[in-house]
Structure formats: structure tokens, C-alpha cells
Coordinates of C-alpha atoms and ligand atoms in Angstrom, one line a residue:
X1 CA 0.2 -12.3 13.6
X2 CA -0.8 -9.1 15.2
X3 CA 1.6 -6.1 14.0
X4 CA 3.6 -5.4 16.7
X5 CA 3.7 -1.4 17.8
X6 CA 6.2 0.7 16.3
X7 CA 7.2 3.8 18.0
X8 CA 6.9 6.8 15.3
X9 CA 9.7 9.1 14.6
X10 CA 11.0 12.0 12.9
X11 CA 13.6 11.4 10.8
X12 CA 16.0 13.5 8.7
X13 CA 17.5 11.4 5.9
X14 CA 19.4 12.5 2.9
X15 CA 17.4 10.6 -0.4
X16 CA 20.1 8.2 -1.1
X17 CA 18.4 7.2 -4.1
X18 CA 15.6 7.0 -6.8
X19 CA 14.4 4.8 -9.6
X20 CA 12.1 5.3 -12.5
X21 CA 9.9 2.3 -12.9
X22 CA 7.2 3.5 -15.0
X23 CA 5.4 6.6 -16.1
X24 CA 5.6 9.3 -13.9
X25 CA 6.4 6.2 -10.8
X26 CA 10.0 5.8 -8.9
X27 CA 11.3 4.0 -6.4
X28 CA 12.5 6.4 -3.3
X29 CA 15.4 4.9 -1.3
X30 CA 16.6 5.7 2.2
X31 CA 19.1 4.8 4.8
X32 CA 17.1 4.8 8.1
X33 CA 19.1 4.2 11.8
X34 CA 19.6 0.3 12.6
X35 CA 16.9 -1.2 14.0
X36 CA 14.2 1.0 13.1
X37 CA 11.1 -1.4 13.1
X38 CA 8.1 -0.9 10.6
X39 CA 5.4 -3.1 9.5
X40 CA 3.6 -3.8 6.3
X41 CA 0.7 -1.7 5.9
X42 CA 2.3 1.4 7.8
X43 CA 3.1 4.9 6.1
X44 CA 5.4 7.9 6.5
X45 CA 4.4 11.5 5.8
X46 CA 7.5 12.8 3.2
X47 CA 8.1 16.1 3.0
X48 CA 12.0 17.7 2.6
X49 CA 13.7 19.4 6.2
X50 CA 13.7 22.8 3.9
X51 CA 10.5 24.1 3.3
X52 CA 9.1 23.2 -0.1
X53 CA 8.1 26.1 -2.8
X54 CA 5.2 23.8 -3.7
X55 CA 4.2 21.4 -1.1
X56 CA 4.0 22.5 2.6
X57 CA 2.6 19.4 4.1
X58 CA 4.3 16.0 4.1
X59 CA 2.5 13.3 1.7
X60 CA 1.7 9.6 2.8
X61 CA 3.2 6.7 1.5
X62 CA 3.2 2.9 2.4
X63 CA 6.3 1.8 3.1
X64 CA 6.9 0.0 -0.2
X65 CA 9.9 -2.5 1.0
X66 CA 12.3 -2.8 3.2
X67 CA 16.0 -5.1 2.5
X68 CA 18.9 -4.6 4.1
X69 CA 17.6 -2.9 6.5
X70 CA 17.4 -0.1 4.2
X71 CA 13.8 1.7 3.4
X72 CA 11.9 1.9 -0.2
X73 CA 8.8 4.0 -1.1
X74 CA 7.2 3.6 -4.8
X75 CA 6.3 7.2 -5.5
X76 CA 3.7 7.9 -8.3
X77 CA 3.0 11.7 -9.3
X78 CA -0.7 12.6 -9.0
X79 CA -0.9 16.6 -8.4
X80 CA 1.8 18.7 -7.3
X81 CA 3.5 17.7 -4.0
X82 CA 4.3 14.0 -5.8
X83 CA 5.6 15.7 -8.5
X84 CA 7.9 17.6 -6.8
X85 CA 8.9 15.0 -4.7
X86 CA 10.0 13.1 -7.8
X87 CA 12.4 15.6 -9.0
X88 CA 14.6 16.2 -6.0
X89 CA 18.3 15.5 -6.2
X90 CA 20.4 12.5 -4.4
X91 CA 20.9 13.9 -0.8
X92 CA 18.5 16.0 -0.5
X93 CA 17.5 16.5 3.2
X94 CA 14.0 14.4 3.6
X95 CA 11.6 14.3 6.9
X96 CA 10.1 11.2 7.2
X97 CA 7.5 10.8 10.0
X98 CA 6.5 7.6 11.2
X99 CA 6.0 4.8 10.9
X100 CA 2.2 5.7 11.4
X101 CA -1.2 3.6 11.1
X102 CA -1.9 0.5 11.5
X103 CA -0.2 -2.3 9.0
X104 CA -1.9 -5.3 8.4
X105 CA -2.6 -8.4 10.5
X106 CA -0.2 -11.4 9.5
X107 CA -2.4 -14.8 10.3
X108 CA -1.9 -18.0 9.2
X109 CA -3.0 -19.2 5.8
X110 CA -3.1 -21.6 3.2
X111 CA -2.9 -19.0 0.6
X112 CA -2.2 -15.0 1.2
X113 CA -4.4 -13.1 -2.7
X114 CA -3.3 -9.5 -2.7
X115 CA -5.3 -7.4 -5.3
X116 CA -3.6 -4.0 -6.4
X117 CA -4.7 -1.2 -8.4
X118 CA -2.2 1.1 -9.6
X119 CA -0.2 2.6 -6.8
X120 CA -2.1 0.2 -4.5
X121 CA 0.4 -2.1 -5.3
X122 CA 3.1 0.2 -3.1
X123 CA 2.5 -2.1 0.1
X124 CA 2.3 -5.2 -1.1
X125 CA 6.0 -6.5 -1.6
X126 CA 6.7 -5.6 2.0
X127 CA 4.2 -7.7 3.2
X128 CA 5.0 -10.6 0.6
X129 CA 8.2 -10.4 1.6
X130 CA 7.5 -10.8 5.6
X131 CA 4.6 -13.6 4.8
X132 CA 7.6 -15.3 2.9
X133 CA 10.0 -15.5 5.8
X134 CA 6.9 -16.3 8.2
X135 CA 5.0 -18.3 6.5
X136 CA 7.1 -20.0 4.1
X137 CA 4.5 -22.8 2.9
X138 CA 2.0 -20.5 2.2
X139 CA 1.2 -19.5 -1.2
X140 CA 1.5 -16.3 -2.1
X141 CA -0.6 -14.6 -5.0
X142 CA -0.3 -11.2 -6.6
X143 CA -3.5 -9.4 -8.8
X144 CA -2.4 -6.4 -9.9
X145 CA -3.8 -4.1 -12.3
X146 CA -3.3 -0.5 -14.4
X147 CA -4.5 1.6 -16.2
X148 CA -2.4 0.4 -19.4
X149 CA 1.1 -0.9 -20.4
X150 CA 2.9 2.8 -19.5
X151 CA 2.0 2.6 -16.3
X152 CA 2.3 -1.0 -15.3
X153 CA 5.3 -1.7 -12.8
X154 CA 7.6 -4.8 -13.9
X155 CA 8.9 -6.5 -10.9
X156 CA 12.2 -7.8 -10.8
X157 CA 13.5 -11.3 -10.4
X158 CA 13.9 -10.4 -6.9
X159 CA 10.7 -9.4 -6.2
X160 CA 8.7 -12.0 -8.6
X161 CA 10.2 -14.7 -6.5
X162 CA 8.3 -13.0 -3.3
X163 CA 4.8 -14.5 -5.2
X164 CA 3.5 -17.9 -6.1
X165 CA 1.4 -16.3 -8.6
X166 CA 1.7 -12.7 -10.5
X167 CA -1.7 -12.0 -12.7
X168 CA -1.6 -8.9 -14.5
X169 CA -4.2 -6.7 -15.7
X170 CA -4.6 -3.3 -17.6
X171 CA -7.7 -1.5 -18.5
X172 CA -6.9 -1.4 -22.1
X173 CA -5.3 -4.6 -22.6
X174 CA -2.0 -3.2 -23.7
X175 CA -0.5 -5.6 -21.0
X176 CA -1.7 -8.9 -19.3
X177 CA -5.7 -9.8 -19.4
X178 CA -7.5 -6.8 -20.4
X179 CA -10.3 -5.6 -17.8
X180 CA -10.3 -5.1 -14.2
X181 CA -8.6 -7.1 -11.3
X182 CA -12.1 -7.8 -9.9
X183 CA -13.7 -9.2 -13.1
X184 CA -9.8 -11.2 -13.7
X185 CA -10.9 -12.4 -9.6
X186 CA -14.2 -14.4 -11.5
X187 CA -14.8 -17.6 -9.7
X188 CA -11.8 -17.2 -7.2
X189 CA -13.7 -14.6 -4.2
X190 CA -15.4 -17.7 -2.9
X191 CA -11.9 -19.9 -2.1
X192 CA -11.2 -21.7 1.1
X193 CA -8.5 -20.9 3.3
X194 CA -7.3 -17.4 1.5
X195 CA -6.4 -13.9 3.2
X196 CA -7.1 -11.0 1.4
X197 CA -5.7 -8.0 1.3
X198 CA -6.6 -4.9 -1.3
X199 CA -5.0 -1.6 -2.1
X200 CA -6.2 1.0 -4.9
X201 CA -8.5 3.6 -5.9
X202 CA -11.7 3.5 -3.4
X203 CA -14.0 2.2 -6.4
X204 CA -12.2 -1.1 -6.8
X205 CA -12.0 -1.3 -2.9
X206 CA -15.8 -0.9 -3.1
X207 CA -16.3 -3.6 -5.7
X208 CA -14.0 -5.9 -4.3
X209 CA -15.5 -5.6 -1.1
X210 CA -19.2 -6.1 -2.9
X211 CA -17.8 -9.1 -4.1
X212 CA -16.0 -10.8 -1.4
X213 CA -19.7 -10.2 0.8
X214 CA -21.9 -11.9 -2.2
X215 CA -19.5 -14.8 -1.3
X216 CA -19.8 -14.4 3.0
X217 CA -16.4 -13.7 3.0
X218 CA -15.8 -11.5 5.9
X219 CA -12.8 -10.4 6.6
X220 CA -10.4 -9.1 4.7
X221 CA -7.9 -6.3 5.0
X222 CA -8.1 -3.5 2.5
X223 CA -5.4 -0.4 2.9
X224 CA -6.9 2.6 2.1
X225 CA -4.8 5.6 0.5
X226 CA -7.0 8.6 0.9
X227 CA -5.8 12.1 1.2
X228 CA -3.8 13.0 4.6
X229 CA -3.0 16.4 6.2
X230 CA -1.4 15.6 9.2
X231 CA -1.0 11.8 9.7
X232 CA -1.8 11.4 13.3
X233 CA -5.1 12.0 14.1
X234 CA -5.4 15.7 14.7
X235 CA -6.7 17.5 11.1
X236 CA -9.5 14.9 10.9
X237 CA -8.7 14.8 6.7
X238 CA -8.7 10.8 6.1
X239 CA -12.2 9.4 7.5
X240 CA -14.1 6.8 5.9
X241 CA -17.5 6.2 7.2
X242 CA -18.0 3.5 9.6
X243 CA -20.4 0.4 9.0
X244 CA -22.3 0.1 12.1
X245 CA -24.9 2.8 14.4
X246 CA -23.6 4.5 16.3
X247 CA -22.8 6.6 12.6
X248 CA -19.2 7.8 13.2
X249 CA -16.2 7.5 11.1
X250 CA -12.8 6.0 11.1
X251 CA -9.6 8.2 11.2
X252 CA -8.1 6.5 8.7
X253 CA -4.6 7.4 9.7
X254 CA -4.7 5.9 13.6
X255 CA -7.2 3.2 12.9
X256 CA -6.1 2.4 9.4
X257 CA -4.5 2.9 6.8
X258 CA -5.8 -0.9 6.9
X259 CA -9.4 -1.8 8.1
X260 CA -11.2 -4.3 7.8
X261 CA -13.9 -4.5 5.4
X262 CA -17.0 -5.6 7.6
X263 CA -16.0 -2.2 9.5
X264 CA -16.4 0.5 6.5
X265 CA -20.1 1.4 5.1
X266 CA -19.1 1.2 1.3
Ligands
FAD301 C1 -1.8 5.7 3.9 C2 -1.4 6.2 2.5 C3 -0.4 5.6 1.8 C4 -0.1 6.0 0.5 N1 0.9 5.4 -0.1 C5 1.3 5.8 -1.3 C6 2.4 5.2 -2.0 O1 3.0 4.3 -1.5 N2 2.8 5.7 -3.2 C7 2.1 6.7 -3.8 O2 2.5 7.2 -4.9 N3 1.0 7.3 -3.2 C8 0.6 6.9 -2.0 N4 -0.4 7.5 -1.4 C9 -1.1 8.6 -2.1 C10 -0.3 9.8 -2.0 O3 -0.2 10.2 -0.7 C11 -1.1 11.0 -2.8 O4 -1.0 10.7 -4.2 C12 -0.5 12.3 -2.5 O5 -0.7 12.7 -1.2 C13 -1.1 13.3 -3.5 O6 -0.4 14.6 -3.2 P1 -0.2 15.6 -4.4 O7 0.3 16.9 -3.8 O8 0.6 15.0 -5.5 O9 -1.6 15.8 -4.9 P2 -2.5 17.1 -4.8 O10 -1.9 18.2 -5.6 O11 -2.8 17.4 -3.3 O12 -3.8 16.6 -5.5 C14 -3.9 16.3 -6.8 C15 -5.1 15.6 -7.2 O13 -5.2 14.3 -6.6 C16 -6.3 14.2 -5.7 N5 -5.7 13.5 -4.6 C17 -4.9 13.9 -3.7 N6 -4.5 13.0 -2.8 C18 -5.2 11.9 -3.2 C19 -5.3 10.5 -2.7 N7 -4.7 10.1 -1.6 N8 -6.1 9.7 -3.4 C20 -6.8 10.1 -4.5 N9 -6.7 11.3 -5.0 C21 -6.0 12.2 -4.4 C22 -6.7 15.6 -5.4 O14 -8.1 15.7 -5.1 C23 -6.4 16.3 -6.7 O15 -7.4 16.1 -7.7 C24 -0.8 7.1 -0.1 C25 -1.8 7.7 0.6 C26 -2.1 7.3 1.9 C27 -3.2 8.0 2.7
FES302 S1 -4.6 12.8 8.5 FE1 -5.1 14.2 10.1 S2 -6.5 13.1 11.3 FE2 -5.9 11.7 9.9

């Protein structure tokens, strides 16, 4: 299933609240008008309605779930406008633009493998949670890895039950297999009848992607969380270099944030 287009907004929305889920990571939640459609894969650019001492430009983030209606982003600190973000108070006056991008494309399956790396996991329960409701024999399976036990995210019950299969992986083996996502992956890139989808730091994208080609896999839809000024198409911060002559690049914020990996020269 093509993701049907959204019509972007701005929206000023008090934070109605927040949840720590793991070092220096929290939930964000919001109370959005009825009806307000988004789809996996899309992002908003967070900033606050006052200006901020520290941070004058909104910040991207996937939209991390959505249930009742009601709109979650998992927020990790990197430099100073996440930070900040993390430590405002409960109704404080947020602008949310979007939803922006394009999410990623729902077809049918036998099995739906999402591979996460840190943050990267942010879109992924969203889209679980859609496959679930239209796809509901398809398997769905979860590779997730970080960087070590701290900063590992523990799903809930609720959230488990969106995935067939939940591997975990940290880099020092303080939690789950120890090693990478793409080594855990071994035999599994060259599967029949699987979707993929990726999320994470551009080297594991890379190597993901380098694997999924040795094995002629061609498609699959990685999301791509590179840095954003403006989130429309106008600044020209988020392009990743296309695959194909003529050399030009994809704006990663009106093409993406999900491509294709045929379509990016790696
Ligand atoms: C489409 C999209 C969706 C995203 N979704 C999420 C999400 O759901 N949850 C989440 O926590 N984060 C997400 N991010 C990343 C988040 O937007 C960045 O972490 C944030 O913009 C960094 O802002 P900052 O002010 O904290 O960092 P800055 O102070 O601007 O930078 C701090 C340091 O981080 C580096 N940096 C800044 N931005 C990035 C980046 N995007 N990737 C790698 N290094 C960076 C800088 O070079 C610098 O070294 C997403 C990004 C994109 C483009
Ligand atoms: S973020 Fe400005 S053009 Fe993409």
C-alpha cells in the first residue's frame, strides 16, 4: 500500500506528556485535532510556539506511534536542541509541523524484517502497528540494536505484541547477542518473501544496504535521519547522493525521509 497524502500543518499543542525510557531517551506525547492523518515513516519539525534560548529551528522526528488517536515521538538527546526539548514542562506550548516526507510503502508480504539502530527504532512501532491491522497474517519481525544495556529501549507488553519476533543487540553485549544488527542478520538477507525496512546511523544503512545487494535483494525501504533545517524542501540541508547519472541528489525531506535503497549511491 502506497501512503496516502497527508496535508501538513502547523500545530500548536501543549506537551501533555513525557516518559523516560532509557538514557538520555523519552517518550513525547501529544493531543493532536481528530482526524489528523499521518503515516509511518513521516516526521514533524518540534520546536516550542516561544522562541527557544537554545534552539531556534524545529528538529525532526518520526512519528514514533500513534493510539487513540493521540501522537508519540521517542526523543533521544544528541547535542543541544534535543536536550532542551527533553526538559520542558507538561503544557508547554509546542509547534509541530507536518506531517512531512514521505512514510514508507505498505505492500503485501509474507514477512515485514525491520532493522533498528538506536533511535532508528523511533518509526518502527507505528508502522508495526498499521502492518498489524492491515496485514494481520503477516509476520512481523523486529532487529534492533544499541550501543549497550543503558541505552536499549524495553518495549512494553503492548508494544512486544506488535512483533512476531524481537532480536536484540548491543555493541558491548551488556544486553541481547553482542555485535551488530547486521552481523545478528547472518544467513537471513537472502529470505524469500520479506520487506525490509532500516532506520539508524547512515553506516549501518550502508552495510545493510551492502548486504541486502550481495544477496540481489533490491528493494528495500530504509528511513534516513539526517540533519534538517527547514523540513520542506527549501534550505537544501538533508541530501543524500543519488545512485544513477544524471549526479544529483535527493532532498531527503520531500523525497524521503524513506528511499529506497537502489536509489542512494552508498
Ligand atoms: C526525518 C528524521 C526523523 C528523525 N526522527 C528522530 C526521532 O524520532 N527521534 C530522535 O531522537 N531523533 C530523530 N531524528 C534525529 C534528530 O532530529 C536529531 O538528533 C536532532 O535534530 C539533533 O539536534 P540537536 O540540536 O540535539 O543536535 P545539534 O546540537 O544540532 O548537533 C549535535 C551533534 O549531533 C550531530 N547531529 C545533528 N543532527 C544529527 C542527525 N540527524 N544525525 C546525526 N548526527 C546529527 C551534529 O553534527 C553534532 O555533532 C530524526 C531526524 C530526521 C531527519
Ligand atoms: S531540510 Fe531544508 S530542504 Fe530538506
Amino acid at each position: 500500500m502506497t501512503p496516502s497524502p497527508t496535508a501538513a500543518g502547523v500545530f500548536a499543542l501543549p506537551l501533555a506528556s513525557t516518559a523516560d525510557i532509557a538514557a538520555g531517551t523519552s517518550w513525547l506525547r501529544f493531543r493532536p485535532p481528530p482526524d489528523t492523518a499521518c503515516e509511518p515513516g513521516q516526521f514533524f519539525m518540534l520546536s516550542t510556539v516561544a522562541p527557544s534560548p537554545v534552539a531556534y529551528l524545529g528538529r525532526p522526528f518520526s512519528i514514533g506511534d500513534v493510539r487513540d488517536g493521540e501522537w508519540f515521538f521517542m526523543l533521544r538527546a544528541l547535542g543541544r536542541g534535543t536536550a532542551w526539548l527533553r526538559t520542558l514542562e507538561l503544557g508547554t506550548m509546542m509547534r509541530l509541523v507536518g506531517p512531512l516526507g514521505v512514510g514508507f510503502a505498505r505492500d503485501e508480504s509474507k514477512v515485514h524484517r525491520m532493522i533498528a539502530g538506536g533511535i532508528g527504532l523511533a518509526p518502527f512501532l507505528f508502522l508495526a502497528r498499521r502492518l498489524r491491522t492491515e496485514q494481520p497474517e503477516a509476520a512481523i519481525e523486529l532487529y534492533y540494536g544499541e550501543r549497550d544495556a543503558r541505552s536499549h529501549i524495553e518495549l512494553t507488553a503492548d508494544e512486544k505484541e506488535l512483533f512476531d519476533t524481537v532480536e536484540r543487540f548491543t555493541d558491548d553485549g551488556s544486553l541481547g547477542i553482542a555485535g551488530s544488527v547486521v552481523d545478528g542478520l547472518e544467513n537471513r538477507w537472502a529470505e524469500p518473501e520479506v520487506a525490509w525496512y532500516g532506520c539508524g546511523p547512515q553506516p549501518m544503512l550502508r552495510a545493510a544496504a551492502a548486504k541486502l545487494e550481495e544477496h540481489d535483494v533490491d528493494s528495500a525501504q530504509f528511513a534516513f535521519e539526517e540533519r534538517m533545517a527547514c523540513g520542506f524542501g527549501v534550505c537544501q540541508a538533508c541530501i543524500v547522493p543519488n545512485r544513477y547519472p544524471p549526479p544529483r541528489y535527493h532532498l531527503l525531506c520531500t523525497e524521503g525521509p524513506v528511499l529506497e535503497i537502489g536509489k542512494v549511491a552508498w
